[in-house]
Structure formats: structure tokens, C-alpha cells
XYZ file of C-alpha atoms in Angstrom:
183
model
C 16.728 1.452 1.838
C 17.843 -1.782 3.270
C 13.651 -2.511 3.122
C 13.467 -3.114 -0.665
C 16.537 -5.318 -0.178
C 15.399 -7.389 1.835
C 12.340 -7.063 0.277
C 14.024 -8.072 -3.354
C 15.243 -11.142 -1.378
C 12.615 -12.812 -0.102
C 10.571 -15.637 -2.002
C 7.899 -15.664 -3.445
C 6.073 -17.618 -0.742
C 7.860 -15.723 1.964
C 6.027 -12.509 1.069
C 2.706 -13.581 0.507
C 3.081 -14.956 4.105
C 4.038 -11.646 5.043
C 1.887 -10.016 3.405
C -0.635 -12.301 5.171
C -0.304 -12.039 8.412
C 2.771 -9.690 9.166
C 2.126 -6.137 6.718
C -0.944 -4.349 9.277
C 1.840 -4.971 12.300
C 4.461 -3.059 10.207
C 1.411 -0.599 8.561
C 1.013 0.586 12.403
C 4.303 0.605 13.670
C 5.817 1.498 10.666
C 3.605 4.701 9.897
C 2.387 6.773 13.077
C 0.166 9.429 13.023
C 1.917 13.333 13.823
C 2.598 14.473 17.763
C -0.797 16.515 17.209
C -2.857 14.207 16.084
C -2.022 11.529 18.087
C -2.354 14.154 20.950
C -6.274 14.682 19.733
C -6.661 11.129 19.519
C -5.471 10.113 23.388
C -8.196 12.680 23.997
C -11.117 11.871 22.405
C -10.368 7.891 23.816
C -9.707 9.199 27.657
C -13.029 11.283 27.013
C -15.048 8.013 25.965
C -16.394 10.026 22.615
C -13.649 7.330 20.755
C -13.125 4.071 20.981
C -10.628 2.176 19.162
C -11.514 -1.605 18.235
C -8.639 -4.071 16.077
C -11.664 -6.308 14.040
C -13.446 -6.107 11.055
C -16.499 -4.467 10.371
C -18.563 -7.730 9.703
C -22.313 -6.185 9.211
C -23.695 -1.946 8.739
C -27.473 -1.044 9.462
C -28.182 2.377 8.850
C -31.559 4.297 10.382
C -32.097 7.778 10.399
C -29.313 8.613 13.043
C -26.771 6.776 13.360
C -25.045 3.089 11.632
C -25.065 0.098 13.991
C -21.553 -1.965 13.154
C -21.291 -5.810 13.524
C -17.568 -6.502 14.743
C -15.580 -9.708 14.794
C -12.934 -8.194 16.923
C -9.204 -9.803 16.993
C -8.644 -12.963 18.656
C -11.369 -12.156 20.848
C -15.313 -14.080 20.476
C -18.437 -13.349 20.684
C -19.663 -10.324 17.995
C -20.019 -6.795 19.482
C -22.637 -4.545 18.509
C -21.664 -0.758 17.899
C -23.713 2.241 17.049
C -22.140 4.943 16.336
C -22.783 8.797 14.626
C -19.327 8.128 11.671
C -16.966 5.718 11.003
C -13.297 7.049 9.200
C -11.766 4.211 7.178
C -8.493 5.135 8.025
C -6.729 1.732 6.296
C -5.926 3.643 2.919
C -6.299 2.232 -0.505
C -6.356 -1.271 -1.837
C -2.793 -2.321 -2.988
C -4.463 -3.955 -6.524
C -4.078 -1.242 -9.301
C -7.142 -2.985 -11.066
C -9.835 -2.210 -8.684
C -9.076 1.697 -8.801
C -11.286 2.540 -10.958
C -8.166 4.637 -12.849
C -9.252 5.263 -16.352
C -5.671 5.104 -17.128
C -3.771 2.697 -15.287
C -7.309 0.418 -16.397
C -5.772 1.679 -20.023
C -2.625 0.379 -19.752
C -3.009 -2.941 -17.578
C -5.643 -3.930 -20.801
C -3.110 -3.018 -23.172
C -0.425 -4.850 -21.870
C 2.062 -1.771 -20.966
C 1.681 -3.005 -17.084
C 0.683 -5.822 -15.087
C 0.068 -6.654 -11.666
C 2.304 -8.593 -9.363
C 0.688 -12.606 -8.218
C 0.108 -10.805 -4.329
C -1.461 -8.406 -5.613
C 0.155 -5.697 -4.483
C 1.083 -3.443 -7.630
C 3.335 -3.272 -10.565
C 6.810 -4.501 -10.840
C 8.867 -2.671 -12.911
C 12.445 -2.069 -13.368
C 14.863 -0.807 -11.186
C 14.117 2.651 -12.804
C 10.998 3.166 -12.154
C 9.905 1.476 -15.604
C 6.293 -1.202 -15.281
C 7.371 -4.444 -16.712
C 5.357 -4.701 -19.835
C 2.856 -8.541 -20.474
C 6.173 -10.174 -22.744
C 8.382 -9.162 -19.879
C 9.976 -5.832 -21.166
C 10.156 -2.651 -19.755
C 8.716 0.119 -21.095
C 10.712 2.017 -22.089
C 9.061 5.997 -21.887
C 6.964 4.400 -19.326
C 7.119 4.902 -15.096
C 5.902 4.513 -12.167
C 6.612 5.854 -8.517
C 4.620 5.662 -5.100
C 2.282 3.517 -4.493
C 2.470 1.922 -7.149
C 6.200 0.356 -6.461
C 5.551 -1.629 -3.735
C 5.462 -5.215 -5.382
C 8.974 -4.657 -5.521
C 10.410 -2.232 -3.057
C 7.636 -3.822 -0.163
C 8.012 0.488 1.658
C 7.308 2.421 -0.751
C 4.667 5.896 0.085
C 6.313 7.051 2.908
C 8.179 10.571 1.652
C 12.197 9.244 2.126
C 11.270 5.873 -0.681
C 9.415 9.038 -2.427
C 12.794 10.628 -2.776
C 14.513 8.119 -3.584
C 11.749 6.751 -6.720
C 12.529 10.346 -8.392
C 15.391 10.482 -8.510
C 16.183 7.076 -9.747
C 13.677 8.254 -12.677
C 15.560 11.440 -13.197
C 18.449 9.177 -13.184
C 17.443 7.255 -15.801
C 15.610 9.921 -17.753
C 19.337 12.260 -18.400
C 20.745 9.264 -18.839
C 17.856 8.888 -21.674
C 17.915 12.026 -22.726
C 22.596 11.555 -23.525
C 22.255 8.796 -25.328
C 19.439 10.089 -27.851
C 21.774 13.162 -28.017
C 24.496 11.072 -28.973
C 22.344 9.583 -31.792
């Protein structure tokens, strides 16, 4: 995709700046809610049952009935406090696979069959989705797709990109199978 081509051309310093400053804006505009979900959210906002705030939760205290949150709003001060019966985390998983608590990923990382990129957004891969091992070579019989490829492709979780990645893995497997059959 065009996004992947642009991402690959960026110097690592520029990627780091983008992740630090612009990635949240990209995510908000690229990954929109389905119309029915958006309409329900709008009804909640209109009725006063839902409040949308941009910022960070910097503290939380629970009692028997609710949570009291201390929030730092983006571009504003001072801190604000809100009581909430529910908190819904919509940030998604951490991009760093070392924090996922996945035994398979942890094992592959500890054995050097995967490595985490420097930002950390995922694992470096070759053009077919084979992870680059700690020795710098692609793992010959291991493939990844989806969020783990964000380090190399940036946009790596939407259906069109997943479809392209799956096709690339399939092409590589067919090529490998054909080469093995000739031997």
C-alpha cells in the first residue's frame, strides 16, 4: 500500500517523531467506528450519559460504587476529576509484543527467533512476513501478520492490509513448496 511505502522510506528518527506526535491523530482518523456504534455514542453524548475527553488518566480511586478519576486534558490545565461507574479502555493492546504476556511470543523472543524493533511497534519482517531473527536473517519457516508487522508496514490491522499480508505469506509458501518439490 501507499502507506507502507511511505513508512519504509522514513528515517528511523522521523518514524520515532511520528509515533510520538502524530500517531494518535492518525489512529483516530483512520480507524473510525461503524455507523451504528457512532450513532449510539452520539446519543449517549447528547443525553449527557457519556462524556468524551481527550487526555490521560493520571489517577484513579475506587470505592464501593464507582471510580474517581483524575484526568489531565490535552492542551488544558488544571487537572479535572470525574466519577464514573464504568471505564472503557479503547486504546487497544500495547504495540510492544514483550508486554503481551503471550507465552509463544515470549519464547520466540527469548530464543532470538523474533526481535522487537527499536520504537517498539512490533517485529521486523522481510517482504513475505518472515520475522528477522536476532542474527539478522529471516526465520525460514515462521511468518507473522497483523499488528506484529506494524514496525515495517505501519498500517497493519485493517482488513485490506491483512488480506495483502496473507496473500504474501501464501505466495511465499507456494514458492517454497515448489522449490522443495524440485529437489
